[in-house]
Amino acid sequence: MGPALAQQGSESAAVATLPRDLSPWGMFMQADIVVKAVMVGLAFATLVTCTVCLSKTIELLGARRNVRRALRELAVARSLDEAVQAVREGPVARLLEGTVAELDLSTDRMDRDGIKARIASRLQQIEAAASRRIAFGTGVLATIGATGPFVGLFGTVWGIMNSFIGISKSQTTNLAVVAPGIAEALLATALGLVAAIPAVVIYNLFARQIGAYRALLGDSSSEIARLAGRDLDGGTFAARRLRLAAAE
């Protein structure tokens, strides 16, 4: 009876000294420094996800609205000059500027097919640059979504390892001794999922919106190419070159 009572007394003393605050903040404050670093990193990743979500949502809404408005102007324009006067800013304006610049640089006025091919190449370059610009910053969402669960799992493994070390030091298998460390470890896993799941969902949402934006840019390029071809075939380009030469 003596050893049994001694062991029971030691377990009761261990339980009495255990921390009682198992709220998320209490578990964070009692966690190991490595687990704390993991939790802070995951919280920061969640903050980055929210920031990117807000900023890119505003940017994409403004960009798509601008391109739609420019497409309406291009649909009613009869020449490149009218389109340039109607569209003053935004990615479609840069497409128009590139087209006009290529027309001004083209000296072989009779080679209309060559001019159209060079215009199409320049439009593709400008369109690709606009796509890269609008997609900037979304890659961090993919990184957070891919690595967040594994970072949380690292914190979990570290916390459980510390729990087993605590069992070895206390010389007791009482669940109350192990529970706080396991709870801290599972909190790291939960934070990893909280950081990763929204990042993946938001990244996929932005991928679809960026795809729609690229489609709008493609429609704008097609409209501009048609206007340039209409000017070339109708002789407007030659008359424009003569006006520029007279002005110089």
Coordinates of C-alpha atoms in Angstrom, one line a residue:
M1 CA 0.0 0.0 0.0
G2 CA 2.9 2.3 0.7
P3 CA 4.3 2.6 -2.8
A4 CA 0.8 2.8 -4.3
L5 CA -0.1 5.7 -2.0
A6 CA 3.2 7.4 -2.8
Q7 CA 2.6 7.1 -6.5
Q8 CA -0.9 8.4 -6.2
G9 CA 0.3 11.3 -4.1
S10 CA 3.0 12.2 -6.6
E11 CA 0.4 12.1 -9.5
S12 CA -2.0 14.3 -7.4
A13 CA 0.8 16.8 -6.8
A14 CA 1.7 16.8 -10.5
V15 CA -2.0 17.4 -11.4
A16 CA -2.1 20.2 -8.9
T17 CA 0.8 22.0 -10.5
L18 CA -0.5 21.7 -14.1
P19 CA -1.6 24.8 -15.9
R20 CA -5.4 25.1 -16.0
D21 CA -5.8 27.7 -18.8
L22 CA -6.3 25.7 -22.0
S23 CA -7.8 28.6 -24.0
P24 CA -6.1 29.3 -27.3
W25 CA -4.2 32.3 -25.9
G26 CA -3.3 30.3 -22.7
M27 CA -2.0 27.4 -24.8
F28 CA 0.1 29.8 -26.9
M29 CA 1.6 31.5 -23.9
Q30 CA 2.5 28.1 -22.3
A31 CA 3.9 26.6 -25.6
D32 CA 7.5 25.9 -26.3
I33 CA 9.4 28.6 -28.1
V34 CA 9.6 26.6 -31.4
V35 CA 5.8 26.0 -31.3
K36 CA 5.3 29.7 -30.5
A37 CA 7.4 30.7 -33.6
V38 CA 5.3 28.3 -35.7
M39 CA 2.1 29.8 -34.5
V40 CA 3.3 33.4 -35.0
G41 CA 4.5 32.5 -38.5
L42 CA 1.1 31.0 -39.4
A43 CA -0.8 34.0 -38.0
F44 CA 1.4 36.3 -40.1
A45 CA 0.7 34.1 -43.2
T46 CA -3.0 34.5 -42.5
L47 CA -2.6 38.3 -42.3
V48 CA -0.7 38.3 -45.6
T49 CA -3.6 36.3 -47.2
C50 CA -6.1 38.8 -46.0
T51 CA -4.0 41.7 -47.2
V52 CA -3.5 40.2 -50.7
C53 CA -7.2 39.3 -50.9
L54 CA -8.3 42.8 -50.2
S55 CA -5.7 44.5 -52.4
K56 CA -6.1 42.2 -55.4
T57 CA -9.9 42.3 -55.2
I58 CA -9.9 46.0 -55.5
E59 CA -7.2 45.9 -58.3
L60 CA -9.1 43.3 -60.3
L61 CA -12.4 45.0 -60.0
G62 CA -11.0 48.3 -61.2
A63 CA -9.0 46.7 -64.1
R64 CA -11.9 44.6 -65.4
R65 CA -14.2 47.6 -65.2
N66 CA -11.7 49.7 -67.2
V67 CA -11.3 47.0 -69.9
R68 CA -15.0 46.6 -70.3
R69 CA -15.5 50.3 -70.7
A70 CA -12.7 50.4 -73.2
L71 CA -14.2 47.5 -75.1
R72 CA -17.5 49.4 -75.5
E73 CA -15.6 52.4 -76.9
L74 CA -13.7 50.1 -79.3
A75 CA -16.9 48.6 -80.6
V76 CA -18.3 51.9 -81.8
A77 CA -14.9 53.4 -83.0
R78 CA -14.5 53.5 -86.8
S79 CA -10.7 54.0 -86.9
L80 CA -7.7 53.8 -84.7
D81 CA -7.7 57.6 -84.3
E82 CA -11.2 57.5 -82.9
A83 CA -10.2 54.7 -80.5
V84 CA -7.2 56.6 -79.3
Q85 CA -9.3 59.6 -78.6
A86 CA -11.9 57.6 -76.7
V87 CA -9.6 55.4 -74.6
R88 CA -7.1 57.5 -72.6
E89 CA -5.9 55.2 -69.8
G90 CA -5.6 51.6 -68.8
P91 CA -4.3 48.5 -70.4
V92 CA -6.3 49.0 -73.5
A93 CA -4.8 52.4 -74.0
R94 CA -1.4 50.8 -73.8
L95 CA -2.5 48.3 -76.5
L96 CA -3.6 51.2 -78.7
E97 CA -0.3 53.1 -78.1
G98 CA 1.7 50.0 -79.1
T99 CA -0.4 49.6 -82.3
V100 CA 0.0 53.3 -83.3
A101 CA 3.8 53.1 -82.5
E102 CA 4.1 50.1 -84.8
L103 CA 2.2 51.8 -87.6
D104 CA 4.4 54.8 -87.3
L105 CA 7.6 52.7 -87.4
S106 CA 6.3 50.7 -90.5
T107 CA 7.9 52.2 -93.6
D108 CA 6.8 49.3 -96.0
R109 CA 3.3 50.6 -96.5
M110 CA 2.5 48.1 -99.3
D111 CA 3.3 45.1 -97.1
R112 CA 0.1 45.1 -95.2
D113 CA 0.3 41.5 -94.1
G114 CA 3.7 42.1 -92.6
I115 CA 2.4 45.2 -90.7
K116 CA -0.5 43.2 -89.4
A117 CA 1.8 40.5 -88.2
R118 CA 4.0 42.9 -86.4
I119 CA 1.0 44.6 -84.8
A120 CA -0.3 41.2 -83.6
S121 CA 3.2 40.4 -82.1
R122 CA 3.3 43.7 -80.3
L123 CA -0.2 43.3 -79.0
Q124 CA 0.7 39.9 -77.6
Q125 CA 3.7 41.3 -75.8
I126 CA 1.7 44.1 -74.2
E127 CA -1.1 41.7 -73.3
A128 CA 1.4 39.3 -71.6
A129 CA 2.9 42.2 -69.6
A130 CA -0.5 43.3 -68.4
S131 CA -1.3 39.7 -67.4
R132 CA 1.9 39.4 -65.4
R133 CA 1.2 42.7 -63.8
I134 CA -2.3 41.8 -62.6
A135 CA -1.2 38.4 -61.4
F136 CA 1.7 39.8 -59.3
G137 CA 1.3 38.9 -55.6
T138 CA -1.0 35.9 -56.1
G139 CA 1.9 33.5 -56.0
V140 CA 2.3 34.0 -52.2
L141 CA -1.2 32.6 -51.8
A142 CA -0.2 29.4 -53.5
T143 CA 2.9 29.2 -51.3
I144 CA 0.9 29.6 -48.1
G145 CA -1.7 27.1 -49.3
A146 CA 1.0 24.5 -50.1
T147 CA 3.2 24.9 -47.0
G148 CA 0.8 26.0 -44.3
P149 CA -0.3 22.5 -43.3
F150 CA 3.2 21.2 -43.2
V151 CA 4.4 24.1 -41.1
G152 CA 1.6 23.4 -38.7
L153 CA 2.5 19.7 -38.7
F154 CA 6.0 20.6 -37.7
G155 CA 4.7 22.5 -34.7
T156 CA 2.5 19.5 -33.9
V157 CA 5.4 17.1 -34.0
W158 CA 7.6 19.3 -31.9
G159 CA 4.8 19.8 -29.3
I160 CA 4.1 16.0 -29.1
M161 CA 7.8 15.4 -28.7
N162 CA 8.0 17.8 -25.8
S163 CA 5.0 16.0 -24.3
F164 CA 6.8 12.7 -24.3
I165 CA 9.8 14.3 -22.8
G166 CA 7.6 15.6 -20.1
I167 CA 6.2 12.1 -19.5
S168 CA 9.8 10.8 -19.1
K169 CA 10.8 13.5 -16.7
S170 CA 7.7 13.3 -14.5
Q171 CA 7.8 9.5 -14.4
T172 CA 4.0 9.3 -14.7
T173 CA 1.6 8.3 -17.5
N174 CA -1.2 10.5 -16.1
L175 CA -3.2 12.0 -19.1
A176 CA -3.4 15.3 -17.3
V177 CA 0.4 15.6 -17.6
V178 CA 0.3 15.0 -21.4
A179 CA -2.8 16.9 -22.3
P180 CA -1.5 20.5 -22.3
G181 CA 1.4 19.7 -24.6
I182 CA -0.8 17.7 -27.0
A183 CA -3.4 20.5 -27.0
E184 CA -0.7 23.1 -27.9
A185 CA 0.5 20.8 -30.7
L186 CA -3.0 20.4 -32.1
L187 CA -3.4 24.2 -31.9
A188 CA -0.4 24.5 -34.3
T189 CA -2.1 22.1 -36.7
A190 CA -5.3 24.0 -36.5
L191 CA -3.5 27.3 -37.3
G192 CA -1.8 25.7 -40.3
L193 CA -5.2 24.7 -41.7
V194 CA -6.6 28.2 -40.9
A195 CA -3.8 29.7 -42.9
A196 CA -3.8 27.2 -45.8
I197 CA -7.5 26.7 -46.6
P198 CA -8.4 30.4 -47.2
A199 CA -5.2 30.9 -49.2
V200 CA -6.1 28.0 -51.6
V201 CA -9.7 29.1 -52.0
I202 CA -8.7 32.8 -52.6
Y203 CA -5.9 31.7 -55.0
N204 CA -8.3 29.6 -57.1
L205 CA -10.9 32.5 -57.1
F206 CA -8.2 34.9 -58.3
A207 CA -7.0 32.5 -61.0
R208 CA -10.5 32.4 -62.5
Q209 CA -10.8 36.2 -62.3
I210 CA -7.4 36.7 -63.9
G211 CA -8.4 34.3 -66.6
A212 CA -11.5 36.4 -67.3
Y213 CA -9.4 39.5 -67.3
R214 CA -7.0 37.9 -69.9
A215 CA -10.0 37.0 -72.0
L216 CA -11.1 40.7 -72.0
L217 CA -7.6 41.8 -73.0
G218 CA -7.7 39.2 -75.8
D219 CA -11.0 40.7 -77.0
S220 CA -9.5 44.2 -76.9
S221 CA -6.5 43.1 -78.9
S222 CA -8.8 41.5 -81.5
E223 CA -10.8 44.7 -81.8
I224 CA -7.7 46.8 -82.2
A225 CA -6.3 44.5 -84.8
R226 CA -9.5 44.8 -86.7
L227 CA -9.4 48.6 -86.5
A228 CA -5.7 48.6 -87.7
G229 CA -6.6 46.2 -90.6
R230 CA -9.5 48.4 -91.5
D231 CA -7.3 51.5 -91.6
L232 CA -4.6 49.7 -93.7
D233 CA -7.1 48.2 -96.2
G234 CA -9.0 51.5 -96.5
G235 CA -6.0 53.7 -97.0
T236 CA -6.4 55.6 -93.8
F237 CA -2.9 54.6 -92.7
A238 CA -1.4 56.1 -95.9
A239 CA -3.3 59.3 -95.5
R240 CA -2.2 59.5 -91.9
R241 CA 1.4 59.1 -92.9
L242 CA 1.1 61.9 -95.4
R243 CA -0.4 64.2 -92.6
L244 CA 2.5 63.3 -90.3
A245 CA 5.0 64.0 -93.0
A246 CA 3.4 67.4 -93.8
A247 CA 3.3 68.3 -90.1
E248 CA 7.1 67.6 -89.8

